[in-house]
Coordinates of C-alpha atoms in Angstrom, one line a residue:
M1 CA 8.7 -170.1 -67.0
L2 CA 8.8 -173.0 -64.5
E3 CA 9.3 -176.5 -65.7
N4 CA 8.2 -179.2 -63.4
G5 CA 7.8 -176.7 -60.8
F6 CA 11.1 -175.0 -60.9
W7 CA 13.0 -172.4 -62.9
R8 CA 16.0 -173.6 -65.3
N9 CA 19.4 -172.8 -64.0
R10 CA 19.9 -170.4 -67.1
D11 CA 16.7 -168.5 -65.9
L12 CA 17.8 -168.2 -62.3
R13 CA 21.4 -166.7 -63.5
K14 CA 19.1 -164.2 -65.7
H15 CA 17.0 -163.3 -62.7
V16 CA 20.3 -162.7 -60.3
S17 CA 21.8 -160.7 -63.4
I18 CA 19.0 -158.0 -63.1
M19 CA 20.4 -157.2 -59.7
D20 CA 23.6 -156.4 -61.4
G21 CA 22.1 -153.9 -63.9
I22 CA 23.0 -156.5 -66.6
T23 CA 19.7 -157.5 -67.5
A24 CA 16.4 -155.2 -67.3
P25 CA 13.3 -156.0 -65.6
T26 CA 10.1 -156.2 -67.8
L27 CA 8.0 -154.6 -65.2
V28 CA 8.6 -152.4 -62.0
L29 CA 5.6 -151.4 -59.7
K30 CA 7.1 -148.3 -58.0
N31 CA 6.1 -146.3 -54.8
G32 CA 3.5 -148.7 -53.8
T33 CA 2.7 -149.8 -50.6
Y34 CA 2.5 -153.7 -50.0
L35 CA 1.7 -156.2 -47.3
N36 CA 4.6 -158.0 -46.4
M37 CA 3.2 -161.4 -45.3
Y38 CA 6.3 -162.1 -42.6
T39 CA 6.0 -159.3 -40.6
K40 CA 2.5 -158.4 -41.3
K41 CA 3.4 -154.9 -41.8
W42 CA 2.6 -152.3 -45.0
L43 CA 5.7 -151.4 -46.3
N44 CA 6.6 -148.9 -49.3
A45 CA 8.7 -150.4 -52.2
N46 CA 9.5 -150.9 -55.7
I47 CA 8.9 -154.4 -57.0
W48 CA 10.7 -155.5 -59.8
I49 CA 9.3 -158.3 -62.0
Y50 CA 11.1 -160.2 -65.0
C51 CA 8.3 -162.4 -67.1
D52 CA 6.8 -164.3 -64.5
R53 CA 8.8 -163.7 -61.4
I54 CA 9.4 -161.2 -58.6
V55 CA 13.2 -160.5 -58.6
Y56 CA 13.3 -157.4 -56.0
V57 CA 11.1 -155.8 -53.4
G58 CA 12.9 -152.8 -51.6
E59 CA 13.7 -149.0 -51.7
K60 CA 16.1 -149.2 -55.0
M61 CA 15.1 -148.6 -59.0
P62 CA 16.7 -150.8 -61.1
S63 CA 20.1 -149.4 -63.1
N64 CA 18.9 -150.7 -66.2
C65 CA 15.5 -150.0 -67.6
E66 CA 15.5 -150.9 -71.1
D67 CA 12.3 -151.5 -72.4
T68 CA 10.9 -151.8 -68.9
E69 CA 7.3 -151.0 -68.3
I70 CA 7.0 -148.8 -65.0
V71 CA 3.7 -148.4 -63.6
D72 CA 3.5 -145.6 -60.8
C73 CA 1.4 -147.1 -57.7
S74 CA 1.3 -144.2 -55.6
G75 CA -1.5 -144.3 -52.9
K76 CA -2.0 -147.9 -54.1
Y77 CA -2.0 -151.2 -52.0
L78 CA -0.4 -154.2 -53.4
V79 CA -1.1 -157.9 -52.0
P80 CA -0.4 -161.2 -53.1
G81 CA -2.6 -163.1 -55.5
Y82 CA -5.4 -164.7 -53.9
V83 CA -5.6 -168.8 -53.6
E84 CA -8.3 -170.9 -53.7
M85 CA -6.8 -174.3 -52.2
H86 CA -10.1 -176.3 -52.8
A87 CA -11.7 -175.9 -56.1
H88 CA -14.0 -178.1 -58.2
P89 CA -13.5 -176.8 -61.7
F90 CA -16.2 -178.7 -63.4
Q91 CA -19.5 -177.4 -61.9
L92 CA -20.8 -176.9 -65.5
Y93 CA -17.8 -174.5 -66.3
N94 CA -14.4 -175.8 -67.4
P95 CA -11.0 -175.4 -65.5
E96 CA -9.9 -172.9 -68.0
S97 CA -12.9 -170.6 -68.2
L98 CA -13.0 -170.9 -64.1
A99 CA -9.3 -169.9 -63.7
I100 CA -9.9 -166.7 -66.2
H101 CA -12.7 -165.8 -64.6
A102 CA -11.2 -165.9 -61.0
A103 CA -8.1 -164.1 -62.1
T104 CA -10.0 -161.2 -63.2
F105 CA -11.2 -160.8 -59.6
G106 CA -7.5 -161.3 -58.2
T107 CA -7.9 -165.3 -57.5
T108 CA -4.8 -166.2 -59.4
T109 CA -4.1 -169.9 -58.0
L110 CA -6.5 -172.7 -58.1
V111 CA -5.8 -176.2 -56.5
N112 CA -8.3 -178.3 -58.5
D113 CA -10.0 -181.5 -58.0
N114 CA -8.7 -184.3 -60.4
L115 CA -11.9 -186.4 -60.3
M116 CA -13.4 -185.9 -63.6
W117 CA -10.1 -186.4 -65.4
R118 CA -10.1 -189.6 -63.7
F119 CA -13.6 -190.5 -65.5
L120 CA -12.9 -188.9 -68.7
L121 CA -9.3 -189.1 -69.5
D122 CA -6.5 -191.9 -69.4
K123 CA -3.3 -191.1 -67.3
K124 CA -1.5 -190.1 -70.4
K125 CA -4.1 -187.6 -71.8
A126 CA -4.5 -186.3 -68.3
F127 CA -1.1 -185.4 -67.8
S128 CA -0.8 -183.9 -71.1
L129 CA -3.6 -181.6 -70.7
I130 CA -2.5 -180.5 -67.0
G131 CA 0.6 -179.6 -68.7
E132 CA -1.1 -177.4 -70.5
F133 CA -2.7 -175.7 -68.0
D134 CA 0.5 -174.7 -66.6
E135 CA 0.9 -172.3 -69.6
L136 CA -1.8 -170.4 -68.2
P137 CA -1.1 -167.0 -66.2
V138 CA -3.2 -168.8 -63.5
S139 CA -1.2 -171.3 -61.4
M140 CA -3.3 -174.4 -61.6
Y141 CA -2.3 -177.4 -59.0
W142 CA -4.2 -180.3 -58.4
W143 CA -5.3 -183.0 -56.0
A144 CA -5.0 -186.7 -56.2
R145 CA -8.2 -188.3 -55.5
F146 CA -8.4 -191.9 -53.6
D147 CA -12.0 -192.8 -54.4
S148 CA -14.8 -191.8 -56.6
Q149 CA -17.2 -190.6 -54.1
T150 CA -20.1 -192.9 -55.8
V151 CA -20.5 -196.6 -56.2
L152 CA -18.9 -197.5 -59.6
H153 CA -19.4 -200.9 -61.4
D154 CA -15.4 -201.1 -61.6
E155 CA -14.0 -198.9 -59.1
E156 CA -10.6 -200.7 -59.1
A157 CA -10.5 -199.8 -62.9
L158 CA -10.1 -196.2 -61.8
F159 CA -8.5 -196.2 -58.6
N160 CA -5.8 -198.8 -58.0
T161 CA -2.2 -198.4 -56.7
E162 CA -0.6 -197.8 -60.1
D163 CA -2.8 -195.1 -61.1
V164 CA -3.0 -193.2 -57.6
L165 CA 0.9 -193.1 -57.1
A166 CA 1.3 -192.0 -60.5
W167 CA -1.0 -188.8 -60.0
L168 CA 0.6 -188.1 -56.6
K169 CA 4.0 -188.2 -58.0
H170 CA 3.0 -185.7 -60.8
P171 CA 4.9 -182.3 -60.0
S172 CA 1.2 -180.3 -60.4
V173 CA -0.4 -182.4 -57.6
V174 CA 0.3 -180.9 -54.3
Q175 CA -2.0 -182.9 -52.0
G176 CA -3.9 -186.1 -51.5
G177 CA -7.8 -186.3 -51.1
E178 CA -10.2 -185.0 -50.7
L179 CA -10.7 -188.1 -48.4
T180 CA -14.4 -188.7 -48.7
S181 CA -14.0 -192.6 -48.3
W182 CA -12.9 -192.0 -44.8
P183 CA -15.0 -194.5 -43.0
S184 CA -13.4 -197.3 -45.0
L185 CA -10.1 -196.1 -43.6
L186 CA -11.5 -196.1 -40.1
N187 CA -12.6 -199.8 -41.1
G188 CA -9.4 -201.0 -41.9
D189 CA -8.8 -200.4 -45.5
D190 CA -5.1 -200.6 -45.5
I191 CA -4.8 -200.0 -49.3
L192 CA -6.2 -196.4 -48.8
L193 CA -3.6 -195.8 -45.6
Y194 CA -0.8 -197.3 -48.0
W195 CA -1.8 -194.3 -50.7
M196 CA -2.0 -191.8 -47.8
Q197 CA 1.4 -192.6 -46.4
K198 CA 2.8 -192.5 -50.1
A199 CA 1.4 -188.9 -50.1
K200 CA 2.9 -188.2 -47.0
Q201 CA 6.3 -189.5 -48.0
L202 CA 6.3 -187.2 -51.3
G203 CA 5.6 -184.2 -48.8
K204 CA 2.4 -183.8 -50.1
P205 CA -0.7 -183.3 -47.3
I206 CA -4.2 -185.1 -47.1
E207 CA -7.3 -182.8 -47.4
G208 CA -10.2 -184.5 -45.5
H209 CA -13.9 -184.7 -45.7
F210 CA -15.4 -184.6 -42.5
P211 CA -18.7 -183.0 -42.0
G212 CA -20.2 -183.6 -38.5
A213 CA -17.3 -185.8 -37.2
S214 CA -16.7 -186.2 -33.3
E215 CA -13.2 -185.0 -31.7
K216 CA -12.6 -188.9 -31.4
T217 CA -13.2 -189.5 -35.2
L218 CA -11.1 -186.3 -36.0
T219 CA -8.3 -187.4 -33.8
K220 CA -8.1 -191.0 -35.4
L221 CA -8.0 -189.3 -38.7
K222 CA -5.1 -187.1 -37.4
L223 CA -3.2 -190.1 -36.2
L224 CA -3.6 -191.8 -39.8
G225 CA -2.1 -188.9 -41.5
V226 CA -4.9 -186.2 -42.6
N227 CA -3.7 -182.5 -42.5
A228 CA -6.7 -180.5 -43.2
D229 CA -10.5 -180.4 -43.1
H230 CA -12.9 -177.6 -45.0
E231 CA -16.2 -179.3 -43.6
S232 CA -16.6 -177.3 -40.5
I233 CA -20.4 -176.5 -40.0
S234 CA -19.9 -174.4 -36.7
G235 CA -17.6 -172.3 -35.1
K236 CA -17.2 -175.0 -32.5
D237 CA -15.8 -177.3 -35.5
V238 CA -13.5 -174.8 -36.8
I239 CA -11.7 -174.3 -33.1
K240 CA -11.9 -177.9 -32.3
R241 CA -9.9 -178.5 -35.8
M242 CA -7.6 -175.7 -35.2
E243 CA -6.8 -177.3 -31.4
L244 CA -6.0 -180.6 -33.3
G245 CA -3.6 -179.4 -35.7
Y246 CA -5.8 -179.3 -38.8
Q247 CA -5.4 -176.6 -41.3
T248 CA -9.0 -175.7 -41.5
G249 CA -10.9 -174.3 -44.5
L250 CA -13.6 -171.6 -43.8
R251 CA -16.2 -172.5 -46.4
H252 CA -18.3 -169.7 -48.5
S253 CA -20.1 -171.5 -51.5
S254 CA -23.1 -171.6 -53.2
I255 CA -24.2 -174.8 -51.2
R256 CA -23.1 -173.8 -47.7
P257 CA -22.4 -169.9 -47.6
D258 CA -21.4 -170.4 -43.9
L259 CA -18.3 -167.8 -43.8
P260 CA -19.9 -165.0 -42.0
R261 CA -21.5 -167.5 -39.1
L262 CA -18.0 -169.3 -38.8
L263 CA -16.3 -166.0 -38.5
D264 CA -19.2 -164.7 -35.8
E265 CA -19.1 -167.7 -33.8
I266 CA -14.9 -168.2 -33.6
L267 CA -14.4 -164.5 -33.1
A268 CA -17.2 -164.6 -30.1
E269 CA -15.3 -167.3 -28.8
G270 CA -12.0 -165.5 -28.7
V271 CA -10.0 -166.6 -31.8
D272 CA -7.0 -164.4 -32.3
V273 CA -4.8 -166.5 -34.3
F274 CA -5.6 -167.3 -37.7
D275 CA -2.3 -168.6 -39.0
S276 CA -3.8 -172.2 -39.6
L277 CA -7.2 -170.7 -41.3
S278 CA -7.9 -170.2 -45.0
F279 CA -10.8 -169.8 -47.3
T280 CA -12.5 -171.6 -50.0
T281 CA -15.6 -171.5 -52.2
D282 CA -15.6 -175.4 -52.6
G283 CA -16.8 -175.5 -56.2
A284 CA -19.7 -173.2 -56.1
T285 CA -22.0 -173.1 -59.1
P286 CA -21.5 -170.3 -61.6
A287 CA -23.6 -167.6 -60.7
F288 CA -22.1 -167.4 -57.1
Y289 CA -19.1 -166.3 -58.7
K290 CA -20.3 -163.2 -60.5
E291 CA -18.2 -161.0 -58.1
G292 CA -15.3 -163.1 -57.7
L293 CA -14.0 -165.9 -55.4
I294 CA -11.5 -165.4 -52.5
N295 CA -11.8 -161.8 -52.8
R296 CA -15.3 -161.9 -51.7
C297 CA -14.1 -164.4 -48.8
I298 CA -11.3 -161.5 -47.8
K299 CA -13.8 -158.7 -47.6
I300 CA -16.4 -160.9 -45.5
A301 CA -13.4 -161.4 -42.9
I302 CA -12.5 -157.8 -43.0
D303 CA -16.2 -156.8 -42.5
K304 CA -16.4 -159.1 -39.5
G305 CA -13.2 -157.7 -37.7
V306 CA -10.5 -160.0 -38.9
P307 CA -7.1 -157.9 -38.7
L308 CA -6.1 -156.7 -42.3
A309 CA -3.1 -158.5 -42.6
D310 CA -4.7 -161.9 -41.3
A311 CA -7.3 -161.6 -43.7
Y312 CA -5.2 -161.4 -46.6
R313 CA -2.9 -163.9 -45.1
M314 CA -5.8 -166.4 -45.2
G315 CA -6.6 -165.8 -48.9
S316 CA -3.1 -166.3 -50.0
Y317 CA 0.0 -167.0 -47.5
N318 CA -1.8 -169.6 -45.2
P319 CA -2.8 -171.9 -48.0
S320 CA 0.7 -171.7 -49.9
K321 CA 2.5 -172.5 -46.8
H322 CA 0.3 -175.5 -45.9
L323 CA 0.9 -176.8 -49.7
H324 CA 4.5 -176.5 -49.3
L325 CA 4.0 -173.5 -52.2
E326 CA 5.2 -170.4 -50.2
E327 CA 8.3 -170.5 -52.2
K328 CA 6.5 -169.5 -55.4
I329 CA 2.9 -168.1 -54.1
G330 CA 1.2 -166.5 -51.3
S331 CA 3.7 -163.4 -50.9
I332 CA 5.3 -160.3 -52.7
A333 CA 9.0 -161.3 -52.0
P334 CA 11.9 -162.2 -54.2
G335 CA 11.9 -165.5 -56.0
R336 CA 7.9 -165.7 -55.9
L337 CA 5.8 -165.7 -58.9
A338 CA 4.6 -162.2 -59.9
H339 CA 1.0 -162.8 -58.7
I340 CA 0.1 -159.3 -57.5
N341 CA -3.3 -157.6 -56.9
I342 CA -3.1 -153.6 -56.5
L343 CA -5.9 -152.2 -54.7
L344 CA -7.3 -148.4 -54.1
D345 CA -8.2 -149.3 -50.4
K346 CA -6.5 -151.7 -48.3
T347 CA -9.9 -152.6 -46.7
D348 CA -11.4 -153.3 -50.0
P349 CA -9.9 -156.5 -51.6
D350 CA -11.3 -156.2 -54.9
P351 CA -8.1 -155.3 -57.2
E352 CA -8.2 -152.2 -59.7
S353 CA -5.2 -154.4 -61.5
V354 CA -4.3 -157.6 -61.3
L355 CA -0.8 -159.5 -62.3
A356 CA -0.7 -163.1 -63.1
K357 CA 2.6 -164.7 -63.8
G358 CA 3.4 -161.0 -64.5
K359 CA 0.7 -160.5 -67.1
W360 CA -1.8 -157.9 -66.7
I361 CA -5.3 -159.8 -66.2
R362 CA -7.1 -156.6 -65.1
K363 CA -5.4 -153.1 -65.6
A364 CA -6.6 -149.9 -64.2
G365 CA -10.1 -151.3 -63.9
K366 CA -10.0 -152.7 -67.3
V367 CA -10.3 -156.5 -68.1
L368 CA -8.0 -157.4 -70.8
K369 CA -9.2 -160.0 -73.4
M370 CA -8.0 -163.5 -72.7
E371 CA -8.8 -166.1 -75.4
S372 CA -9.3 -169.7 -74.7
T373 CA -5.8 -171.8 -75.3
I374 CA -7.0 -175.1 -74.5
D375 CA -7.3 -177.7 -77.4
W376 CA -10.2 -179.5 -76.0
Q377 CA -10.4 -181.9 -79.3
K378 CA -7.1 -182.9 -78.8
Y379 CA -8.0 -184.8 -75.7
D380 CA -11.4 -186.0 -77.2
L381 CA -13.4 -183.8 -74.6
D382 CA -15.4 -182.5 -77.4
R383 CA -19.2 -182.9 -78.5
F384 CA -21.2 -185.5 -76.5
H385 CA -22.1 -188.1 -78.8
L386 CA -25.0 -190.6 -78.0
S387 CA -25.6 -193.8 -80.0
W388 CA -28.8 -195.0 -78.5
D389 CA -32.2 -193.5 -77.7
L390 CA -34.2 -193.5 -74.7
S391 CA -37.8 -195.0 -74.8
L392 CA -40.7 -195.5 -73.0
S393 CA -39.7 -198.7 -72.2
D394 CA -37.1 -197.4 -70.3
L395 CA -39.4 -195.3 -68.2
Q396 CA -40.9 -198.2 -66.0
F397 CA -41.0 -197.6 -62.3
S398 CA -41.8 -200.1 -59.9
L399 CA -39.8 -199.9 -56.7
P400 CA -41.1 -199.4 -53.4
I401 CA -38.5 -197.0 -52.2
G402 CA -37.6 -193.4 -53.2
L403 CA -35.5 -190.6 -52.6
D404 CA -36.7 -188.0 -50.4
M405 CA -34.9 -184.6 -50.4
V406 CA -34.0 -183.2 -46.9
N407 CA -32.2 -180.3 -48.3
D408 CA -30.3 -179.4 -51.7
V409 CA -28.3 -182.7 -51.2
I410 CA -29.3 -185.0 -48.5
M411 CA -31.6 -187.6 -49.3
K412 CA -33.6 -190.0 -47.0
P413 CA -35.3 -193.0 -48.2
Y414 CA -39.3 -192.9 -48.2
A415 CA -41.8 -195.7 -48.9
I416 CA -43.6 -194.8 -52.3
Q417 CA -47.3 -194.3 -51.8
T418 CA -48.0 -192.6 -55.1
D419 CA -49.0 -195.0 -58.1
I420 CA -45.8 -194.5 -60.2
T421 CA -46.9 -196.5 -63.5
P422 CA -48.8 -194.0 -65.5
D423 CA -47.2 -191.7 -67.8
Q424 CA -47.9 -188.5 -65.8
L425 CA -47.7 -188.2 -61.8
P426 CA -50.3 -186.0 -60.2
E427 CA -49.4 -182.4 -59.6
N428 CA -50.5 -183.0 -56.1
R429 CA -47.9 -185.1 -55.1
D430 CA -44.4 -184.2 -54.7
D431 CA -42.9 -187.4 -56.2
A432 CA -41.3 -187.0 -59.8
F433 CA -39.6 -189.9 -61.7
L434 CA -36.0 -190.2 -61.2
L435 CA -33.8 -192.2 -63.7
L436 CA -29.9 -192.8 -63.9
M437 CA -28.8 -194.1 -67.3
D438 CA -25.5 -195.4 -68.4
R439 CA -23.8 -193.0 -70.7
N440 CA -23.3 -195.8 -73.0
G441 CA -27.2 -196.9 -72.8
Q442 CA -26.3 -200.2 -71.1
W443 CA -27.9 -200.2 -67.8
R444 CA -30.6 -197.8 -65.9
S445 CA -31.4 -197.2 -62.3
N446 CA -35.2 -196.3 -62.1
T447 CA -37.0 -194.7 -58.7
T448 CA -38.5 -191.4 -57.7
L449 CA -37.6 -188.4 -56.2
R450 CA -39.5 -186.2 -53.8
G451 CA -39.1 -182.5 -53.2
F452 CA -37.3 -181.7 -56.4
T453 CA -40.6 -180.6 -58.4
K454 CA -44.2 -180.6 -58.0
T455 CA -45.3 -179.9 -61.5
L456 CA -42.0 -179.8 -63.9
G457 CA -42.8 -182.2 -67.1
G458 CA -39.2 -183.3 -67.7
L459 CA -35.4 -182.4 -67.3
A460 CA -32.4 -184.4 -68.9
S461 CA -28.9 -183.7 -67.8
S462 CA -25.3 -185.4 -68.7
Y463 CA -23.9 -183.5 -66.1
S464 CA -23.6 -185.9 -63.1
T465 CA -21.0 -187.3 -60.5
T466 CA -20.1 -190.1 -63.1
G467 CA -21.1 -188.4 -66.4
D468 CA -24.1 -190.6 -66.6
L469 CA -27.6 -189.2 -67.3
V470 CA -29.9 -188.0 -65.1
F471 CA -33.5 -187.7 -66.0
I472 CA -36.4 -186.1 -63.4
G473 CA -39.9 -185.1 -64.3
K474 CA -43.5 -185.7 -63.5
N475 CA -44.2 -186.5 -67.5
K476 CA -42.5 -189.2 -69.4
H477 CA -43.3 -187.7 -72.8
D478 CA -41.4 -184.5 -71.5
M479 CA -38.5 -186.4 -70.3
L480 CA -38.0 -188.1 -73.9
L481 CA -38.5 -184.6 -75.3
A482 CA -35.7 -183.3 -73.0
F483 CA -33.5 -186.2 -73.7
R484 CA -33.8 -186.1 -77.4
R485 CA -32.7 -182.2 -77.3
L486 CA -29.8 -183.0 -75.3
K487 CA -28.8 -185.5 -77.7
E488 CA -29.3 -183.0 -80.6
I489 CA -27.1 -180.0 -78.8
G490 CA -24.2 -182.5 -77.7
G491 CA -24.7 -182.7 -73.9
G492 CA -25.9 -180.4 -71.3
I493 CA -29.1 -179.9 -69.2
V494 CA -32.6 -179.5 -70.8
I495 CA -36.0 -178.7 -69.3
A496 CA -39.0 -179.5 -71.0
H497 CA -42.7 -178.9 -70.2
E498 CA -46.1 -179.5 -71.9
G499 CA -44.2 -180.4 -75.2
E500 CA -41.9 -177.4 -75.3
I501 CA -38.3 -176.8 -74.5
L502 CA -38.1 -174.1 -71.9
V503 CA -34.3 -173.9 -70.7
E504 CA -31.0 -175.5 -71.8
I505 CA -27.4 -175.3 -71.1
P506 CA -25.2 -176.9 -73.8
L507 CA -22.5 -178.9 -72.2
K508 CA -20.4 -179.4 -75.3
L509 CA -17.3 -180.8 -73.6
S510 CA -18.1 -184.5 -73.0
G511 CA -21.5 -183.4 -71.8
I512 CA -20.3 -182.0 -68.5
M513 CA -18.7 -178.4 -69.1
F514 CA -19.5 -175.6 -70.9
E515 CA -17.3 -174.3 -73.8
G516 CA -18.0 -170.6 -73.4
K517 CA -16.9 -167.8 -70.9
M518 CA -18.3 -167.6 -67.7
P519 CA -20.4 -164.6 -68.1
E520 CA -22.5 -166.2 -70.6
L521 CA -22.9 -169.4 -68.5
I522 CA -23.8 -167.3 -65.3
E523 CA -26.9 -166.1 -67.5
K524 CA -27.9 -169.4 -68.4
E525 CA -27.5 -171.1 -64.9
E526 CA -29.4 -168.2 -63.7
A527 CA -32.5 -169.2 -66.3
L528 CA -32.1 -172.7 -65.1
R529 CA -32.4 -171.9 -61.3
A530 CA -35.5 -169.5 -61.9
C531 CA -37.4 -172.1 -64.3
L532 CA -36.7 -174.6 -61.6
E533 CA -38.1 -172.6 -58.8
K534 CA -41.3 -171.5 -60.8
Y535 CA -41.9 -175.2 -61.1
G536 CA -41.6 -176.3 -57.3
Y537 CA -37.6 -176.5 -56.5
S538 CA -37.6 -175.0 -53.0
F539 CA -34.0 -175.5 -52.2
G540 CA -31.1 -173.6 -52.5
D541 CA -28.8 -175.0 -55.4
P542 CA -30.3 -177.3 -58.1
V543 CA -27.3 -177.9 -59.9
Y544 CA -25.7 -179.3 -56.8
S545 CA -28.8 -181.4 -56.6
I546 CA -28.5 -182.8 -59.7
L547 CA -24.8 -183.4 -59.2
F548 CA -25.1 -185.2 -56.1
L549 CA -27.6 -187.8 -56.7
S550 CA -25.2 -190.5 -57.1
S551 CA -22.6 -189.0 -54.4
T552 CA -22.1 -191.7 -51.8
H553 CA -20.1 -189.6 -49.4
L554 CA -23.6 -188.1 -48.3
P555 CA -26.2 -189.4 -46.4
Y556 CA -28.3 -191.6 -46.6
I557 CA -29.6 -193.1 -49.8
R558 CA -28.3 -192.7 -53.6
I559 CA -28.9 -193.5 -57.0
T560 CA -25.8 -195.2 -58.4
Q561 CA -24.3 -197.1 -61.3
K562 CA -24.9 -200.3 -59.0
G563 CA -28.6 -199.2 -58.4
I564 CA -30.2 -197.8 -55.2
V565 CA -27.5 -197.7 -52.4
D566 CA -28.1 -197.6 -48.5
V567 CA -24.8 -195.3 -47.7
K568 CA -24.3 -195.8 -44.4
K569 CA -24.4 -200.0 -44.9
R570 CA -22.7 -199.6 -48.3
E571 CA -25.4 -202.0 -49.4
V572 CA -27.0 -202.0 -52.7
L573 CA -31.0 -202.4 -51.9
F574 CA -32.3 -202.7 -55.5
P575 CA -29.8 -203.3 -58.3
S576 CA -29.5 -201.6 -61.7
T577 CA -31.3 -203.1 -64.9
I578 CA -29.4 -204.0 -67.8
R579 CA -31.1 -202.9 -70.8

């Protein structure tokens, strides 16, 4: 077992003793054909494993096989466990449930956003919790955020030099970012630049977030120390980032399922070197993961004509090397963690069997039972308690400017022409009431949202960028009903219409995360999506629409803790109201 990222000396000696026949391996995969990530060749080998580590790959069988499990892999193909290098593990699911689900489809390493821990936990509790994640068979690594990606009442309380550097120094944190506050960096934010340089001095790369950035902007950001970006929206974007030396993530997510088109476009341009490319599903919502994570991306790449070895490297070795983790994950070689996928066909990345840290997650097509081990209550991440009530007096709307949905997540300002003073808005208008309420009931921001629904009575959500409460609807009484039900179930998303509760997703872990398993959550999200579509939601991902209402890394206008904000100018147009 790794301690602070390394095996202890006595463990290393025991691993070596296996080569001398003194100690028996715990597992041998014999007669398999594995993909060597360094030569890009498929080679026949026997693979010896001791607990969580690969100790030998070659022609020999161990001389000591006492109590060793031996599995014949004749006619099968072995590849490293897949790596999701850009996970947002709080999209209704929780990090543990996502990790377990991902592993059943062969993604055995997740590199995770730490943003929600910054909102919900102090450093001591957060570091203790991520230490518990190290006990999972899935390898769980983290980023260190530099900003909140919204406008907070007290940003410095969360994002200050002491806290940012403490996160960067943690052994489970392998990169800085993602850098959504890059406009501030270019405008001379030297504190942000200082944090970035500290990350680089610690040997940890910086992940960017640069949708639509020009060559000039990308060059400036490269000069300031950014190493990677996953926001390419065209093949030309991908190629430009490759040319400038970025590790370039190709995204395939619920909100941007771009991978097939990106591959078509870069292959049409003659790209035949893939070493600086990797995959990400970028925090897709639950139903998108019904058939897995990175296994799906690798399959798309193979089907599009990417050479087999390169497709698998993009899903394992390439991100591992970029994050300086190649001595632990990303290949089948001596000394690496025993993350191994066993395939029936080398062109089909969906594994028949999965090993994660030497433990069977899936074996001969059967998923083995894995129970939750994280004690959420220990970290006060349990039922979401609301000690206050919402009333009609909170649902007073008079602003002249609302948020107009261009797509799932981009909002433009619009001049409100509908009378928004009644309790019910007309169904022949696309306007709906929009309220952001402090989770502690201290302040509120009221405006309208156009394009989310045509007829829906009310939606209440404790799931949001900051954990504050979001309300959307055409009828104030349905919004109040949704709130009361949300309060009863301890947080979540609730839809009410004409005095009835239609759909609810309980998010009992601080009102943000689902406590159960992914298949159950997927069913609930699909029901939520179907209900919202019935009442006029016409975009692709309503969960992301709710989440990003406060996210100031996206254009053009947002509802935040401080009020309605012009993103480009970083100006508060209409301040929030103290209750």
